[in-house]
mmCIF file of C-alpha atoms and ligand atoms in Angstrom:
data_model
loop_
_atom_site.group_PDB
_atom_site.id
_atom_site.type_symbol
_atom_site.label_atom_id
_atom_site.label_comp_id
_atom_site.label_asym_id
_atom_site.label_seq_id
_atom_site.Cartn_x
_atom_site.Cartn_y
_atom_site.Cartn_z
ATOM 1 C CA MET A 26 115.735 44.425 -13.452
ATOM 2 C CA VAL A 27 117.135 41.309 -11.774
ATOM 3 C CA LYS A 28 114.038 41.061 -9.579
ATOM 4 C CA ALA A 29 111.741 41.394 -12.609
ATOM 5 C CA ALA A 30 113.722 38.746 -14.522
ATOM 6 C CA ARG A 31 113.594 36.288 -11.623
ATOM 7 C CA ALA A 32 109.854 36.834 -11.136
ATOM 8 C CA ALA A 33 109.087 36.233 -14.827
ATOM 9 C CA GLY A 34 111.543 33.332 -14.905
ATOM 10 C CA ARG A 35 109.535 31.427 -12.295
ATOM 11 C CA GLY A 36 106.526 31.400 -14.629
ATOM 12 C CA LEU A 37 108.600 30.493 -17.682
ATOM 13 C CA ALA A 38 110.254 27.570 -15.825
ATOM 14 C CA ARG A 39 106.797 26.261 -14.850
ATOM 15 C CA ASP A 40 105.516 26.688 -18.400
ATOM 16 C CA PHE A 41 108.606 24.967 -19.823
ATOM 17 C CA GLY A 42 107.702 21.862 -17.825
ATOM 18 C CA GLU A 43 104.258 21.953 -19.361
ATOM 19 C CA VAL A 44 105.695 22.400 -22.894
ATOM 20 C CA GLU A 45 107.650 19.209 -22.456
ATOM 21 C CA ASN A 46 104.312 17.422 -21.922
ATOM 22 C CA LEU A 47 102.679 19.214 -24.846
ATOM 23 C CA GLN A 48 105.426 18.051 -27.245
ATOM 24 C CA VAL A 49 103.655 14.746 -27.510
ATOM 25 C CA SER A 50 100.103 16.124 -27.682
ATOM 26 C CA LYS A 51 98.281 16.421 -31.005
ATOM 27 C CA LYS A 52 97.810 20.159 -30.815
ATOM 28 C CA GLY A 53 101.471 20.856 -30.063
ATOM 29 C CA PRO A 54 102.790 23.598 -27.837
ATOM 30 C CA GLY A 55 102.378 26.603 -30.225
ATOM 31 C CA ASP A 56 99.579 28.626 -28.592
ATOM 32 C CA PHE A 57 100.693 27.680 -25.138
ATOM 33 C CA VAL A 58 104.160 29.107 -25.825
ATOM 34 C CA THR A 59 102.687 32.340 -27.168
ATOM 35 C CA ASN A 60 100.754 32.684 -23.908
ATOM 36 C CA ALA A 61 103.837 31.901 -21.806
ATOM 37 C CA ASP A 62 105.689 34.616 -23.666
ATOM 38 C CA HIS A 63 102.943 37.195 -23.014
ATOM 39 C CA ARG A 64 102.616 36.216 -19.378
ATOM 40 C CA ALA A 65 106.339 36.653 -18.823
ATOM 41 C CA GLU A 66 106.268 40.039 -20.482
ATOM 42 C CA ASP A 67 103.343 41.157 -18.305
ATOM 43 C CA VAL A 68 105.239 40.202 -15.145
ATOM 44 C CA ILE A 69 108.341 42.128 -16.298
ATOM 45 C CA TYR A 70 106.266 45.160 -17.307
ATOM 46 C CA ASN A 71 104.388 45.237 -14.011
ATOM 47 C CA GLU A 72 107.523 44.804 -11.885
ATOM 48 C CA LEU A 73 109.541 47.403 -13.736
ATOM 49 C CA SER A 74 106.813 50.017 -14.029
ATOM 50 C CA ARG A 75 106.214 49.718 -10.284
ATOM 51 C CA ALA A 76 109.944 50.044 -9.521
ATOM 52 C CA ARG A 77 110.579 52.869 -12.015
ATOM 53 C CA PRO A 78 107.314 54.708 -12.701
ATOM 54 C CA GLY A 79 107.444 56.864 -15.826
ATOM 55 C CA TYR A 80 110.178 54.958 -17.678
ATOM 56 C CA GLY A 81 109.316 54.002 -21.257
ATOM 57 C CA PHE A 82 109.420 50.496 -22.707
ATOM 58 C CA VAL A 83 110.232 48.755 -25.955
ATOM 59 C CA MET A 84 108.881 45.234 -25.640
ATOM 60 C CA GLU A 85 108.765 42.462 -28.169
ATOM 61 C CA GLU A 86 105.109 41.613 -27.614
ATOM 62 C CA ARG A 87 103.566 44.855 -26.381
ATOM 63 C CA GLY A 88 105.612 47.153 -28.614
ATOM 64 C CA VAL A 89 106.542 50.683 -27.598
ATOM 65 C CA VAL A 90 105.058 52.118 -24.396
ATOM 66 C CA GLU A 91 105.925 55.799 -24.119
ATOM 67 C CA GLY A 92 106.940 56.923 -20.639
ATOM 68 C CA THR A 93 106.614 60.354 -19.055
ATOM 69 C CA ASP A 94 110.347 60.177 -18.432
ATOM 70 C CA LYS A 95 111.791 60.513 -21.906
ATOM 71 C CA THR A 96 115.378 59.825 -20.847
ATOM 72 C CA ASN A 97 114.935 56.275 -19.605
ATOM 73 C CA ARG A 98 113.517 53.171 -21.204
ATOM 74 C CA PHE A 99 113.668 49.444 -20.859
ATOM 75 C CA ILE A 100 114.154 47.143 -23.881
ATOM 76 C CA VAL A 101 112.628 43.741 -23.140
ATOM 77 C CA ASP A 102 112.555 40.302 -24.661
ATOM 78 C CA PRO A 103 110.512 38.133 -22.265
ATOM 79 C CA LEU A 104 111.598 34.917 -23.967
ATOM 80 C CA ASP A 105 114.651 34.799 -26.183
ATOM 81 C CA GLY A 106 115.060 31.361 -27.741
ATOM 82 C CA THR A 107 111.372 30.710 -28.327
ATOM 83 C CA LEU A 108 112.040 27.888 -30.754
ATOM 84 C CA ASN A 109 114.204 26.114 -28.178
ATOM 85 C CA PHE A 110 111.493 26.628 -25.556
ATOM 86 C CA MET A 111 108.848 25.264 -27.895
ATOM 87 C CA HIS A 112 110.918 22.167 -28.679
ATOM 88 C CA GLY A 113 111.729 21.403 -25.057
ATOM 89 C CA ILE A 114 115.374 22.482 -25.467
ATOM 90 C CA PRO A 115 116.483 24.043 -22.179
ATOM 91 C CA HIS A 116 118.364 27.006 -23.620
ATOM 92 C CA PHE A 117 116.429 30.266 -23.512
ATOM 93 C CA ALA A 118 116.558 33.516 -21.598
ATOM 94 C CA ILE A 119 114.892 36.715 -20.469
ATOM 95 C CA SER A 120 116.656 39.822 -21.720
ATOM 96 C CA ILE A 121 116.185 43.282 -20.181
ATOM 97 C CA GLY A 122 118.194 46.263 -21.338
ATOM 98 C CA HIS A 123 118.095 49.775 -19.913
ATOM 99 C CA GLU A 124 118.765 52.775 -22.100
ATOM 100 C CA ARG A 125 119.507 56.147 -20.518
ATOM 101 C CA GLU A 126 119.721 59.333 -22.541
ATOM 102 C CA GLY A 127 119.989 57.351 -25.742
ATOM 103 C CA GLU A 128 122.892 55.173 -24.505
ATOM 104 C CA LEU A 129 122.712 51.572 -23.352
ATOM 105 C CA HIS A 130 123.280 51.734 -19.639
ATOM 106 C CA ALA A 131 122.559 48.353 -18.034
ATOM 107 C CA GLY A 132 121.541 44.847 -18.987
ATOM 108 C CA VAL A 133 120.285 41.617 -17.442
ATOM 109 C CA VAL A 134 120.166 38.272 -19.232
ATOM 110 C CA TYR A 135 118.607 35.492 -17.213
ATOM 111 C CA ASP A 136 119.295 31.889 -18.221
ATOM 112 C CA VAL A 137 116.088 30.547 -16.682
ATOM 113 C CA ILE A 138 116.859 26.830 -16.593
ATOM 114 C CA ARG A 139 120.416 27.120 -15.278
ATOM 115 C CA GLY A 140 119.313 29.891 -12.909
ATOM 116 C CA ASP A 141 122.151 32.163 -14.055
ATOM 117 C CA ILE A 142 121.793 35.936 -13.897
ATOM 118 C CA TYR A 143 124.217 37.811 -16.120
ATOM 119 C CA TRP A 144 124.179 41.505 -15.379
ATOM 120 C CA ALA A 145 126.126 44.615 -16.263
ATOM 121 C CA GLU A 146 125.964 48.307 -15.602
ATOM 122 C CA ARG A 147 127.952 50.947 -17.435
ATOM 123 C CA GLY A 148 131.203 51.574 -15.562
ATOM 124 C CA HIS A 149 130.569 48.743 -13.063
ATOM 125 C CA GLY A 150 131.632 45.665 -15.029
ATOM 126 C CA ALA A 151 129.758 42.570 -16.150
ATOM 127 C CA TRP A 152 128.919 39.797 -13.761
ATOM 128 C CA LEU A 153 127.551 36.288 -13.560
ATOM 129 C CA GLU A 154 126.212 36.370 -10.026
ATOM 130 C CA ASN A 155 129.401 37.367 -8.134
ATOM 131 C CA TRP A 156 131.864 36.292 -10.818
ATOM 132 C CA ARG A 157 133.343 39.178 -12.814
ATOM 133 C CA LEU A 158 133.119 38.490 -16.519
ATOM 134 C CA LYS A 159 135.897 39.038 -18.986
ATOM 135 C CA VAL A 160 135.844 38.358 -22.735
ATOM 136 C CA ALA A 161 138.195 35.664 -24.044
ATOM 137 C CA THR A 162 141.763 36.667 -24.843
ATOM 138 C CA ARG A 163 142.375 34.433 -27.846
ATOM 139 C CA ILE A 164 143.955 36.356 -30.667
ATOM 140 C CA LYS A 165 144.146 33.782 -33.427
ATOM 141 C CA LEU A 166 141.077 33.151 -35.519
ATOM 142 C CA THR A 167 142.132 29.516 -35.859
ATOM 143 C CA ASP A 168 141.758 29.117 -32.060
ATOM 144 C CA ALA A 169 138.366 30.813 -31.904
ATOM 145 C CA VAL A 170 134.926 29.321 -31.313
ATOM 146 C CA LEU A 171 132.290 31.635 -32.746
ATOM 147 C CA ALA A 172 128.531 31.651 -32.391
ATOM 148 C CA THR A 173 126.018 32.842 -34.946
ATOM 149 C CA GLY A 174 122.331 32.745 -35.875
ATOM 150 C CA THR A 175 120.981 31.201 -39.045
ATOM 151 C CA PRO A 176 118.213 32.534 -41.288
ATOM 152 C CA TYR A 177 115.176 30.287 -41.543
ATOM 153 C CA VAL A 178 111.988 29.629 -43.481
ATOM 154 C CA GLY A 179 110.322 32.796 -44.697
ATOM 155 C CA HIS A 180 113.525 34.832 -44.954
ATOM 156 C CA ALA A 181 114.518 36.168 -48.382
ATOM 157 C CA PRO A 182 116.841 33.962 -50.467
ATOM 158 C CA GLU A 183 119.501 36.730 -50.405
ATOM 159 C CA ARG A 184 119.653 36.475 -46.627
ATOM 160 C CA HIS A 185 120.328 32.771 -46.823
ATOM 161 C CA GLN A 186 122.965 33.264 -49.513
ATOM 162 C CA LEU A 187 124.791 35.918 -47.501
ATOM 163 C CA PHE A 188 124.801 33.648 -44.491
ATOM 164 C CA TRP A 189 126.156 30.696 -46.462
ATOM 165 C CA SER A 190 128.914 32.896 -47.807
ATOM 166 C CA GLU A 191 129.802 34.123 -44.275
ATOM 167 C CA LEU A 192 129.874 30.565 -43.041
ATOM 168 C CA ALA A 193 132.038 29.409 -45.957
ATOM 169 C CA HIS A 194 134.562 32.124 -45.133
ATOM 170 C CA LEU A 195 134.647 31.463 -41.420
ATOM 171 C CA THR A 196 134.469 27.644 -41.090
ATOM 172 C CA GLN A 197 137.818 27.347 -42.889
ATOM 173 C CA GLU A 198 139.494 29.747 -40.475
ATOM 174 C CA THR A 199 138.078 28.959 -37.016
ATOM 175 C CA SER A 200 138.053 26.141 -34.457
ATOM 176 C CA GLY A 201 134.283 25.882 -34.583
ATOM 177 C CA ILE A 202 130.967 27.643 -35.192
ATOM 178 C CA ARG A 203 127.965 27.182 -32.880
ATOM 179 C CA ARG A 204 124.254 27.950 -33.296
ATOM 180 C CA PHE A 205 122.515 27.648 -29.931
ATOM 181 C CA GLY A 206 119.361 29.663 -30.710
ATOM 182 C CA ALA A 207 119.183 32.485 -28.171
ATOM 183 C CA ALA A 208 121.027 35.655 -29.214
ATOM 184 C CA ALA A 209 120.878 37.190 -25.716
ATOM 185 C CA LEU A 210 122.661 34.124 -24.320
ATOM 186 C CA ASP A 211 125.149 34.103 -27.203
ATOM 187 C CA LEU A 212 126.164 37.614 -26.145
ATOM 188 C CA ALA A 213 126.298 36.631 -22.457
ATOM 189 C CA TYR A 214 128.580 33.731 -23.457
ATOM 190 C CA VAL A 215 130.873 36.163 -25.304
ATOM 191 C CA ALA A 216 130.987 38.320 -22.169
ATOM 192 C CA ALA A 217 131.836 35.207 -20.124
ATOM 193 C CA GLY A 218 134.726 34.293 -22.479
ATOM 194 C CA ARG A 219 133.057 31.073 -23.615
ATOM 195 C CA PHE A 220 132.476 32.120 -27.194
ATOM 196 C CA ASP A 221 135.326 34.133 -28.683
ATOM 197 C CA GLY A 222 132.852 35.994 -30.822
ATOM 198 C CA PHE A 223 129.278 36.169 -32.078
ATOM 199 C CA TRP A 224 127.837 37.606 -35.232
ATOM 200 C CA GLU A 225 124.295 37.699 -36.578
ATOM 201 C CA ARG A 226 122.242 39.888 -38.885
ATOM 202 C CA ASN A 227 118.755 41.383 -38.627
ATOM 203 C CA LEU A 228 118.331 41.008 -34.903
ATOM 204 C CA LYS A 229 115.895 43.161 -32.958
ATOM 205 C CA PRO A 230 116.818 45.677 -30.229
ATOM 206 C CA TRP A 231 115.348 43.408 -27.511
ATOM 207 C CA ASP A 232 117.576 40.503 -28.647
ATOM 208 C CA ILE A 233 120.787 42.459 -28.134
ATOM 209 C CA ALA A 234 120.323 45.546 -25.882
ATOM 210 C CA ALA A 235 121.222 43.773 -22.619
ATOM 211 C CA GLY A 236 123.908 41.602 -24.227
ATOM 212 C CA ILE A 237 125.686 44.615 -25.724
ATOM 213 C CA VAL A 238 126.174 46.108 -22.264
ATOM 214 C CA LEU A 239 127.431 42.749 -20.983
ATOM 215 C CA VAL A 240 130.055 42.409 -23.714
ATOM 216 C CA ARG A 241 131.248 46.011 -23.466
ATOM 217 C CA GLU A 242 131.526 45.833 -19.686
ATOM 218 C CA ALA A 243 133.414 42.548 -20.029
ATOM 219 C CA GLY A 244 136.035 44.424 -22.042
ATOM 220 C CA GLY A 245 134.778 43.367 -25.484
ATOM 221 C CA ILE A 246 134.030 45.138 -28.705
ATOM 222 C CA VAL A 247 130.539 45.403 -30.188
ATOM 223 C CA GLN A 248 130.203 46.709 -33.705
ATOM 224 C CA GLU A 249 127.668 46.987 -36.491
ATOM 225 C CA LEU A 250 128.714 44.814 -39.419
ATOM 226 C CA ASP A 251 128.337 47.432 -42.152
ATOM 227 C CA GLY A 252 128.939 50.615 -40.144
ATOM 228 C CA GLY A 253 125.277 51.411 -39.435
ATOM 229 C CA GLU A 254 123.421 51.917 -36.155
ATOM 230 C CA ILE A 255 123.386 48.632 -34.321
ATOM 231 C CA LEU A 256 119.986 48.857 -32.607
ATOM 232 C CA LYS A 257 118.406 49.871 -35.925
ATOM 233 C CA THR A 258 119.930 47.220 -38.224
ATOM 234 C CA GLY A 259 120.554 44.444 -35.694
ATOM 235 C CA ASN A 260 123.686 43.430 -37.653
ATOM 236 C CA ILE A 261 126.038 42.675 -34.835
ATOM 237 C CA LEU A 262 129.577 41.464 -34.213
ATOM 238 C CA ALA A 263 130.672 41.031 -30.573
ATOM 239 C CA THR A 264 134.150 39.810 -29.754
ATOM 240 C CA ASN A 265 137.485 40.931 -28.293
ATOM 241 C CA ALA A 266 139.655 43.744 -29.696
ATOM 242 C CA SER A 267 142.160 41.370 -31.347
ATOM 243 C CA LEU A 268 139.622 39.265 -33.189
ATOM 244 C CA ALA A 269 137.257 42.101 -34.183
ATOM 245 C CA PRO A 270 139.228 43.276 -37.262
ATOM 246 C CA LYS A 271 139.933 39.678 -38.321
ATOM 247 C CA ILE A 272 136.316 38.528 -38.164
ATOM 248 C CA SER A 273 134.903 41.697 -39.702
ATOM 249 C CA ALA A 274 137.389 41.413 -42.590
ATOM 250 C CA LYS A 275 136.218 37.859 -43.276
ATOM 251 C CA LEU A 276 132.555 38.906 -43.119
ATOM 252 C CA ALA A 277 133.231 41.852 -45.452
ATOM 253 C CA THR A 278 134.911 39.501 -47.953
ATOM 254 C CA ALA A 279 131.981 37.090 -47.661
ATOM 255 C CA LYS A 280 129.599 39.918 -48.533
ATOM 256 C CA SER A 281 131.729 41.238 -51.412
ATOM 257 C CA LYS A 282 131.897 37.794 -53.007
ATOM 258 C CA LEU A 283 128.108 37.588 -53.453
ATOM 259 C CA PRO A 284 126.775 38.092 -56.954
ATOM 260 C CA SER A 285 125.102 41.539 -57.069
HETATM 261 C C1 IPD B 308 115.499 34.737 -31.701
HETATM 262 C C2 IPD B 308 116.770 34.209 -31.090
HETATM 263 C C3 IPD B 308 117.624 33.534 -32.113
HETATM 264 C C4 IPD B 308 117.922 34.447 -33.287
HETATM 265 C C5 IPD B 308 116.603 34.967 -33.871
HETATM 266 C C6 IPD B 308 115.792 35.693 -32.813
HETATM 267 P P1 IPD B 308 113.221 34.853 -30.259
HETATM 268 O O1 IPD B 308 114.691 35.425 -30.752
HETATM 269 O O2 IPD B 308 117.494 35.226 -30.462
HETATM 270 O O3 IPD B 308 118.854 33.116 -31.599
HETATM 271 O O4 IPD B 308 118.632 33.754 -34.263
HETATM 272 O O5 IPD B 308 116.864 35.794 -34.957
HETATM 273 O O6 IPD B 308 114.619 36.170 -33.376
HETATM 274 O O7 IPD B 308 112.317 34.917 -31.446
HETATM 275 O O8 IPD B 308 113.441 33.489 -29.783
HETATM 276 O O9 IPD B 308 112.846 35.838 -29.203
HETATM 277 CA CA1 CA B 309 114.652 37.333 -29.208
HETATM 278 CA CA1 CA B 310 111.247 36.630 -27.896
#
């Protein structure tokens, strides 16, 4: 998985250089970015299917590819943080999760521009290169820096309203809220103890599969915001054990205060 991420990352880094030029062109970087995304996914798919023949895939661009081995599959986002990439903002990642017998087993998040590989395997810890990752130990919400993701154009008004309510309940209680634009990296940052927590709704399995393993292996808690199945709903809270009940209580209040 690391090898596949590095191979695809080389292409993305090259393409990112080109995007910076296209910013100023009339046509803009839209189609070019879509192609970069597909190219990266092809590289990952080819590398992984050569290394682990028969494994299945869930990929953002290609969709589901059934494997002959029904117990193993990879969950892949070839470019997480597309909007950043498209705008020349150097904060995006490749995310590769590995699910075994229905459980998330391993994950790699590759911060392409910084060259950082975050990786974790069930029972073996979470790592940034050779540095063992540990979630932050802050216990007071007022000391916490949280990350989130915002809804945007095209999303239903209710989604925006729920987000505003969540924000209203958390800005008054925390040190700061960040929105960096790549969910896989948000989770890697929670694992690394940089963010004290991260929440977002309606994410896709490829945004979070690898990051969930990272946070759990770094000693953190990952939970679904309303008690559902996290890879199905994509409503995620990732933090440490002390902050989890505090943040989820605030988010529950934020939801209950919405007009029905
Ligand atoms: C997006 C990023 C972003 C999150 C969005 C995702 P993409 O993934 O993870 O942080 O807020 O909901 O869709 O589209 O850049 O792969
Ligand atoms: Ca994504
Ligand atoms: Ca993507």
